[in-house]
Coordinates of C-alpha atoms and ligand atoms in Angstrom, one line a residue:
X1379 CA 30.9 23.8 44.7
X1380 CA 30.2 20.7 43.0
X1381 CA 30.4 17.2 44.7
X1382 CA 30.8 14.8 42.2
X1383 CA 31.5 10.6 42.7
X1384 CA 35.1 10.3 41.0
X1385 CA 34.1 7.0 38.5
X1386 CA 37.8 6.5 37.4
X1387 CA 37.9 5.2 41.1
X1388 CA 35.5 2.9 40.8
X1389 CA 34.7 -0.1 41.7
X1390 CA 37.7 -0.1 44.2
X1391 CA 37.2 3.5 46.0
X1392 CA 34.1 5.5 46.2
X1393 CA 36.0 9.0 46.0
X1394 CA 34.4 12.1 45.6
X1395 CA 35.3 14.8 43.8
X1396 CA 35.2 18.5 44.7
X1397 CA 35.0 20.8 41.5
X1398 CA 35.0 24.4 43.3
X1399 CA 35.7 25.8 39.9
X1400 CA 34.6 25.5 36.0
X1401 CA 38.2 24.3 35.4
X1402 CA 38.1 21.5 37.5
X1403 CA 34.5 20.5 36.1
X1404 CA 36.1 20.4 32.6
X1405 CA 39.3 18.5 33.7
X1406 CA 36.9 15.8 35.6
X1407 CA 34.6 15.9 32.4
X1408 CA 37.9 15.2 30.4
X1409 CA 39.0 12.1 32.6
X1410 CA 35.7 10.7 32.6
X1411 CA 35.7 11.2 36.3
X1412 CA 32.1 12.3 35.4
X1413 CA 30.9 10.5 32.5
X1414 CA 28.0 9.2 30.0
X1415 CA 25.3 11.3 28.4
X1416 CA 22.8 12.6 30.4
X1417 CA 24.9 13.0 33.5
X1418 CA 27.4 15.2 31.2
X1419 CA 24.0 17.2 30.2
X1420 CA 23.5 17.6 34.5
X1421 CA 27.3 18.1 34.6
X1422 CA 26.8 20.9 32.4
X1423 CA 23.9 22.8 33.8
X1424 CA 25.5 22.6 37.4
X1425 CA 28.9 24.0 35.7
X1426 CA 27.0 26.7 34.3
X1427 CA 25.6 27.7 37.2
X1428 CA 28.9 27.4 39.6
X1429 CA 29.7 29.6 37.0
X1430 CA 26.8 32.0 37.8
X1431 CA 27.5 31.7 41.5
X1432 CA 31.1 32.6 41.4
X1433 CA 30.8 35.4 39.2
X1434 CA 32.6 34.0 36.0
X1435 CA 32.4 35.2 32.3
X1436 CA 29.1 32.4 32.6
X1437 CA 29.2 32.7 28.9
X1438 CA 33.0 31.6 28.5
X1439 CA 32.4 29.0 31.0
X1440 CA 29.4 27.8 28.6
X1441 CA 32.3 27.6 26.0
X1442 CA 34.6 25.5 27.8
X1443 CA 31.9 23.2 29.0
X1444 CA 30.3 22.5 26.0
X1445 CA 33.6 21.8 24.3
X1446 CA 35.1 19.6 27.1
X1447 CA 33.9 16.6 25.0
X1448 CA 33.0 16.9 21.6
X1449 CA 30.7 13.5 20.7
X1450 CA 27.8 13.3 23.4
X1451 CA 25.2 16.1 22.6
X1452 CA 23.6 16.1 26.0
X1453 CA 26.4 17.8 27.1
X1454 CA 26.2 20.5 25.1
X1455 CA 22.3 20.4 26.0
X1456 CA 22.7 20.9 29.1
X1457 CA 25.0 23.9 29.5
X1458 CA 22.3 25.6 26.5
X1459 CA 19.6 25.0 28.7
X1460 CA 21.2 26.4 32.3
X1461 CA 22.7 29.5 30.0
X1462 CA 19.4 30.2 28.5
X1463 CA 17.9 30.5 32.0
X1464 CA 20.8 32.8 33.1
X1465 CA 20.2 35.1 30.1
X1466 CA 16.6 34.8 30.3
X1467 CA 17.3 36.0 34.4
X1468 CA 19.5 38.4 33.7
X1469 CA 17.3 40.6 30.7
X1470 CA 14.4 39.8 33.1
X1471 CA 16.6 42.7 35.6
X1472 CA 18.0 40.1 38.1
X1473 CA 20.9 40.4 40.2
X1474 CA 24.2 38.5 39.9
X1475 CA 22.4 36.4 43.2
X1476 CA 19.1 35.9 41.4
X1477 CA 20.5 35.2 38.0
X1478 CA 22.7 32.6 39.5
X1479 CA 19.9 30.7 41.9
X1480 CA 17.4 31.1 38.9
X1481 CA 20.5 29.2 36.6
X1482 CA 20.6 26.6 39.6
X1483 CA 16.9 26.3 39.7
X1484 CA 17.3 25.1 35.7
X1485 CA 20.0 23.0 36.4
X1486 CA 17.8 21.2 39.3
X1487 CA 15.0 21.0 37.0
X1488 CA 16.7 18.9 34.6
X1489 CA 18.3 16.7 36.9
X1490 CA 14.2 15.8 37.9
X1491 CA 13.5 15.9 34.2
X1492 CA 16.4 13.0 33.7
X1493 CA 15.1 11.3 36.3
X1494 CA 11.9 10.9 34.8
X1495 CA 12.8 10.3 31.7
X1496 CA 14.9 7.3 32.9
X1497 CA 11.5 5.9 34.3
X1498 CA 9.9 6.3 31.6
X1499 CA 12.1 4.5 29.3
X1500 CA 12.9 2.0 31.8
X1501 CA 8.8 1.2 31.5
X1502 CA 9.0 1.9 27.2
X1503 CA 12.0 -0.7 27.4
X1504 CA 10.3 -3.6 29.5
X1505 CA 7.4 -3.2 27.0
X1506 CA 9.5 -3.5 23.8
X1507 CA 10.8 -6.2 25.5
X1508 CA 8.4 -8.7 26.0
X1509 CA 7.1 -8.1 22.5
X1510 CA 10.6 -8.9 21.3
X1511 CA 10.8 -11.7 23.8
X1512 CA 7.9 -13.3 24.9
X1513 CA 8.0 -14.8 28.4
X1514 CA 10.7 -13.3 29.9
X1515 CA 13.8 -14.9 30.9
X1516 CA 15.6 -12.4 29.2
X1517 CA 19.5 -12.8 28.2
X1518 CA 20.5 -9.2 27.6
X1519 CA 24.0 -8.3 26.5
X1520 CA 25.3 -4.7 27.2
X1521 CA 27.9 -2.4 26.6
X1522 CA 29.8 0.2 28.5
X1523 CA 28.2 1.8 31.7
X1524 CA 24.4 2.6 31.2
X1525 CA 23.5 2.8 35.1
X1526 CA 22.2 5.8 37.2
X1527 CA 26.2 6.4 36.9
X1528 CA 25.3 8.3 33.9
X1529 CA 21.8 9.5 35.0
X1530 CA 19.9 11.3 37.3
X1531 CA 17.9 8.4 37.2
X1532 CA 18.3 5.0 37.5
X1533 CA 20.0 5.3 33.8
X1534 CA 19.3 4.1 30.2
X1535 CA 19.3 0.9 29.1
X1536 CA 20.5 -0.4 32.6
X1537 CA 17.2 0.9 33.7
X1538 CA 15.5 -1.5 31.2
X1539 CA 17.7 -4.2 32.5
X1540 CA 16.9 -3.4 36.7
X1541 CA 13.5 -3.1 35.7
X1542 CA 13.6 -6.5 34.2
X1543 CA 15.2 -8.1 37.0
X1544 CA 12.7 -6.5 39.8
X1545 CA 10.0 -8.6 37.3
X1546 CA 12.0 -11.4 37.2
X1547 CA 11.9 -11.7 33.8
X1548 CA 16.2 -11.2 33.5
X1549 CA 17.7 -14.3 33.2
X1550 CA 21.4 -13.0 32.8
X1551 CA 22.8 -9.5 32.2
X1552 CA 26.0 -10.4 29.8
X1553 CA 28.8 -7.4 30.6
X1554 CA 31.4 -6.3 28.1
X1555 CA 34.2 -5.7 29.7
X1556 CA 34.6 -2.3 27.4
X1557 CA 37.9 -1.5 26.8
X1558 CA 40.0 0.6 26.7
X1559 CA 38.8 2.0 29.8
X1560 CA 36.8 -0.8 30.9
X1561 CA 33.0 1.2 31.8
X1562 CA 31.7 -2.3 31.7
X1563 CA 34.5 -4.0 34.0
X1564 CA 34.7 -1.5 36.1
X1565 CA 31.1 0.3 36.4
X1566 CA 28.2 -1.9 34.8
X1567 CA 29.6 -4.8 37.0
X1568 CA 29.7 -2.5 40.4
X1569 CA 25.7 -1.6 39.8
X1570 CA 24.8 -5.0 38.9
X1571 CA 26.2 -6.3 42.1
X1572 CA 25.1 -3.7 44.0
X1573 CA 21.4 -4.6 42.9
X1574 CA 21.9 -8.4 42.8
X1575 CA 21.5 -8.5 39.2
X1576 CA 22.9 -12.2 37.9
X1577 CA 25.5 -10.6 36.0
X1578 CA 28.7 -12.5 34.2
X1579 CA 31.2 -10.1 32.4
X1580 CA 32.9 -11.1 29.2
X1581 CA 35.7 -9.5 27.1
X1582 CA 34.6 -7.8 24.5
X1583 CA 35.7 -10.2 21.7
X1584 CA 33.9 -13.1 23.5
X1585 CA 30.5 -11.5 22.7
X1586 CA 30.2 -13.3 19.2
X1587 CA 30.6 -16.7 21.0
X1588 CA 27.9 -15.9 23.0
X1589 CA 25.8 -14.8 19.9
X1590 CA 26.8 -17.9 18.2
X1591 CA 25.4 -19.8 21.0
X1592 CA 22.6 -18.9 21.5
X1593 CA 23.0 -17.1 24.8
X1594 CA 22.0 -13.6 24.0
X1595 CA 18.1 -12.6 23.5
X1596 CA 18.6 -8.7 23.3
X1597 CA 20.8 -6.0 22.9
X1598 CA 20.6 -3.3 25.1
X1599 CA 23.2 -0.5 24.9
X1600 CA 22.8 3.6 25.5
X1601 CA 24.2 6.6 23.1
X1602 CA 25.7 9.8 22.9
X1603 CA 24.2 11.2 20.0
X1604 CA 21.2 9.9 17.8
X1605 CA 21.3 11.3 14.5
X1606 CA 17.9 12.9 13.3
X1607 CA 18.5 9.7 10.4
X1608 CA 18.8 7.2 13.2
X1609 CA 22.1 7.0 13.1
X1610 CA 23.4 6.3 16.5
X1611 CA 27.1 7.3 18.4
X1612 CA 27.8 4.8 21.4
X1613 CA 30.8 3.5 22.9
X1614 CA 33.6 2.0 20.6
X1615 CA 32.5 -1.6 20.4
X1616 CA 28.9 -1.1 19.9
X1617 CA 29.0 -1.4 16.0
X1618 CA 30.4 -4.4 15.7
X1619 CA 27.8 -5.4 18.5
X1620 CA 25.2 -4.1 16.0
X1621 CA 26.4 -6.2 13.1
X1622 CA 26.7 -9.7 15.2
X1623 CA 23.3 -9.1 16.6
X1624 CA 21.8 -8.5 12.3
X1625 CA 24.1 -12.0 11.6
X1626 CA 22.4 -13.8 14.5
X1627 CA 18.8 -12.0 14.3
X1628 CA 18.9 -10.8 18.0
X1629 CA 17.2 -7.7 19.1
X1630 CA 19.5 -4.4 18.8
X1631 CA 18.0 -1.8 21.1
X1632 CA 19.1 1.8 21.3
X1633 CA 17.7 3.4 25.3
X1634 CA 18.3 7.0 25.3
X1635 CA 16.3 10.4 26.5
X1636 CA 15.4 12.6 23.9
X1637 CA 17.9 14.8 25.2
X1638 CA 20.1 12.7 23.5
X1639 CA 18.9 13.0 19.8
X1640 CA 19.9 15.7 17.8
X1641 CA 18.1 16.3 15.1
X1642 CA 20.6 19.4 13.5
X1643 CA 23.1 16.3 12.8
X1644 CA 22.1 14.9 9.9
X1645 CA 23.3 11.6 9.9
X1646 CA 26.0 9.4 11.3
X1647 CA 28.6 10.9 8.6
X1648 CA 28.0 14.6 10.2
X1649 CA 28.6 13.1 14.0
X1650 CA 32.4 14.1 15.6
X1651 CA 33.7 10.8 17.1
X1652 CA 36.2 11.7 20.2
X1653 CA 39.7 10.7 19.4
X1654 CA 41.2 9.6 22.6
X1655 CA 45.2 9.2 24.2
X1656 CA 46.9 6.3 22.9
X1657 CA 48.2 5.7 26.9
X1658 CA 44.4 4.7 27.6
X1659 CA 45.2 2.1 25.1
X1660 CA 48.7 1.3 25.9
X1661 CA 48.3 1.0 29.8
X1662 CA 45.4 -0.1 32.1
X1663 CA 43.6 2.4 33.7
X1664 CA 45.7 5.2 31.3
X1665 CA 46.6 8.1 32.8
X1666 CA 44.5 9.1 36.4
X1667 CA 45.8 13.1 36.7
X1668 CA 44.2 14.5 40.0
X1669 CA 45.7 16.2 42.7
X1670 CA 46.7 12.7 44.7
X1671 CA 48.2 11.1 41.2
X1672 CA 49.7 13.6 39.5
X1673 CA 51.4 12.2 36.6
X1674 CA 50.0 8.2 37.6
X1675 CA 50.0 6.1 34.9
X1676 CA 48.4 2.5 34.1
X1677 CA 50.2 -0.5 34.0
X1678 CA 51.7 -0.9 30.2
X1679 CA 50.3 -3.8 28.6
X1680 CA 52.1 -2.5 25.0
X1681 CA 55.7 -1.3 24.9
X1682 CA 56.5 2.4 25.4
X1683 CA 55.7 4.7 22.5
X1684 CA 53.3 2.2 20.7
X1685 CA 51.1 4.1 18.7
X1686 CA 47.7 3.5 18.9
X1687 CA 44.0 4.0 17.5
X1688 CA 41.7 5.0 19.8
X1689 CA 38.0 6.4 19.2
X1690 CA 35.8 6.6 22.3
X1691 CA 32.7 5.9 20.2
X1692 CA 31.2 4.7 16.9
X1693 CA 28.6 4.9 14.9
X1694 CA 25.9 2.3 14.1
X1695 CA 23.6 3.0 11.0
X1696 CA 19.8 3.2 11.6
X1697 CA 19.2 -0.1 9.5
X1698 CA 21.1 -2.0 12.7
X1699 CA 19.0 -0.8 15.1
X1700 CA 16.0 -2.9 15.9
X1701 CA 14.4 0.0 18.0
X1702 CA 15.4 2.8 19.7
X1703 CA 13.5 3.7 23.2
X1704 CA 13.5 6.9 24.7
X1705 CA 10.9 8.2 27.6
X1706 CA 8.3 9.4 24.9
X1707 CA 8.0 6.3 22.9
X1708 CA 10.0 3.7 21.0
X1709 CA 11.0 4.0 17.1
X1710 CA 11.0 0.6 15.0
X1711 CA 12.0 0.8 12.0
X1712 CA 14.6 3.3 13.4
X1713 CA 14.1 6.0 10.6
X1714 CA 14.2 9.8 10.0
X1715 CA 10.3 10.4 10.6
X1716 CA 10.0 8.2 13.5
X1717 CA 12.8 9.7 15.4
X1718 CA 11.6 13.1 14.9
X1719 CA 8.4 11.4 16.4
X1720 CA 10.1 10.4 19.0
X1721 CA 11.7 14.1 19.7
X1722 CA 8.6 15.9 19.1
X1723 CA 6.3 14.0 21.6
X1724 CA 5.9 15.9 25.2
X1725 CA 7.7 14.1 28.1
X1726 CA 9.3 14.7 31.2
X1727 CA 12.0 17.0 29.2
X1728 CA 11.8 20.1 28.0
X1729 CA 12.2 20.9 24.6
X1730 CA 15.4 22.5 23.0
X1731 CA 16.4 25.6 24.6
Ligands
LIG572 C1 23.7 6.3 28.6 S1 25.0 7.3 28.4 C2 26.3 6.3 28.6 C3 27.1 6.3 27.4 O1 28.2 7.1 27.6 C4 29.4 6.3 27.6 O2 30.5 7.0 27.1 P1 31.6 7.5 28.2 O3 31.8 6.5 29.2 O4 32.8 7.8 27.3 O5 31.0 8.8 28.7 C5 29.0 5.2 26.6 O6 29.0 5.7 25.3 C6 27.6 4.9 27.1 O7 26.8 4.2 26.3

């Protein structure tokens, strides 16, 4: 069984989720119950190997892990990594019982590895940031949810920002709000709290006000998938984030592990952006399914029916990106060849399965 914290609850119940079952995983995978890169990578690996230990088809469960979320690669990652250990157990003459502890073991080494890695970038980050911003007092904007919500760690770029603030060198964390579904609101703004972080959250379309005066220093936002051009998938939002910051020279910083680029997509062209419901859009909160709110819906802030356009992600080209940070190193300029640096260097993660 799986015990997962249930972040469509959050910030007003801490709820846990029980997934007994690969099902379940994928539905809670699908409602963002358990969300954000790396954690889907851990959410994987652990699926796989409930799998294992409950004596599923493991590689049909694989299958419908990997594809309960098309645009974040570490998913993908993840359940490639905790499959290759079951395989590798299995032709090695293991039992069901051995195959599924040694898929565990793979899982649980991953979940160290992210952990790590979110150390290490947290310490990359801090660097990049005093040469970006000399003497501290930092004003970093932020997008979407980037905390050790999504991590085994302390997280991505919200690492970079804690670590900051434990220097004292934050001044202010600025917090999109992130619709549709509000990661920012509802997520960022629970973990800044909960580690005193001077924090002030903004709707999204008042971030160019802040750019325009003044008030933002850095950037800092995570990803999904990292093109092996530098192209970078990120919460919907984080584009246009990308082109105020090149207006209004400011610092755009991409924090991810390496787990997170993938160099077999080409560029940003070749990367599948997640279409989402339109009731996500249409109603606050959108629809919550679970076994206490079957059939709940948000509250409508559109009329019934209205259509509505509703990626989870974009895509920011390589030329917007200042830098991108990762636990082996930092790329700037953000090309092909220093993103494949970036993948090949040894860190805390192993490489591709
Ligand atoms: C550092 S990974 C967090 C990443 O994942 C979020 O997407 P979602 O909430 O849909 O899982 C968002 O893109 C964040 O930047």
């Amino acid at each position: 069984m799986l015990v997962l914290l249930d972040q469509t609850r959050l910030p007003v119940e801490e709820v846990e989720l029980f997934c007994t079952d690969v099902p379940a995983l994928v539905q809670a995978i699908r409602t963002l119950a358990v969300r954000g890169a790396p954690l889907l990578g851990l959410a994987g690996a652990y699926g796989v190997a409930l799998a294992a230990a409950r004596g599923y088809d493991v590689g049909q469960a694989a299958d419908e892990l990997a594809g309960a979320r098309p645009t974040a690669v570490n998913l993908s990652y993840g359940v490639r990594r905790a499959l290759a250990a079951y395989r590798t157990a299995v032709t090695g003459g293991a039992d069901d019982t051995g195959a599924a502890a040694a898929t565990l073991a793979e899982a649980r080494a991953l979940h160290a590895e992210d952990a790590r890695a979110s150390e290490r970038m947290a310490r990359n980050g801090l660097a990049l940031l005093d040469e970006l911003v000399p003497g501290g007092g930092y004003r970093v904007l932020t997008h979407c949810n980037t905390g050790a919500l999504v991590s085994g760690g302390e997280g991505t770029a919200l690492a970079v920002v804690l670590a900051a603030h434990r220097g004292g060198l934050l001044r202010r964390l600025w917090v999109d709000e992130t619709r549709p579904l509000l990661q920012g609101a509802r997520l960022t703004a629970y973990e800044a709290a909960r580690a005193g972080v001077a924090h002030t959250l903004l709707p999204d379309g008042a971030a160019g006000s802040l750019f325009a005066a003044g008030e933002v220093d850095a950037v800092l936002i995570g990803a999904d998938r990292i093109a092996a051009d530098g192209s970078t998938a990120n919460k919907v939002g984080s584009y246009p984030l990308a082109v105020l910051a090149r207006y209004h020279n400011v610092p755009f910083v991409v924090v991810a592990p390496t787990t997170t680029i993938d160099l077999a997509t080409p560029d940003g062209t070749a990367i599948e952006v997640e279409q989402r419901p339109a009731q996500e859009v249409t109603e606050l909160t959108g629809p919550r399914p679970g076994p206490d709110r079957e059939g709940a819906t948000g509250i409508p802030v559109a009329p019934l029916g209205t259509p509505a356009y509703n990626p989870a992600f974009d895509v920011t080209p390589p030329e917007l990106i200042t830098a991108v940070v990762t636990e082996t190193g930092v790329a700037s300029p953000v090309t092909g060849s220093s993103i494949a640096a970036l993948a090949a260097r040894p860190g805390p993660v192993r490489a591709q399965p």
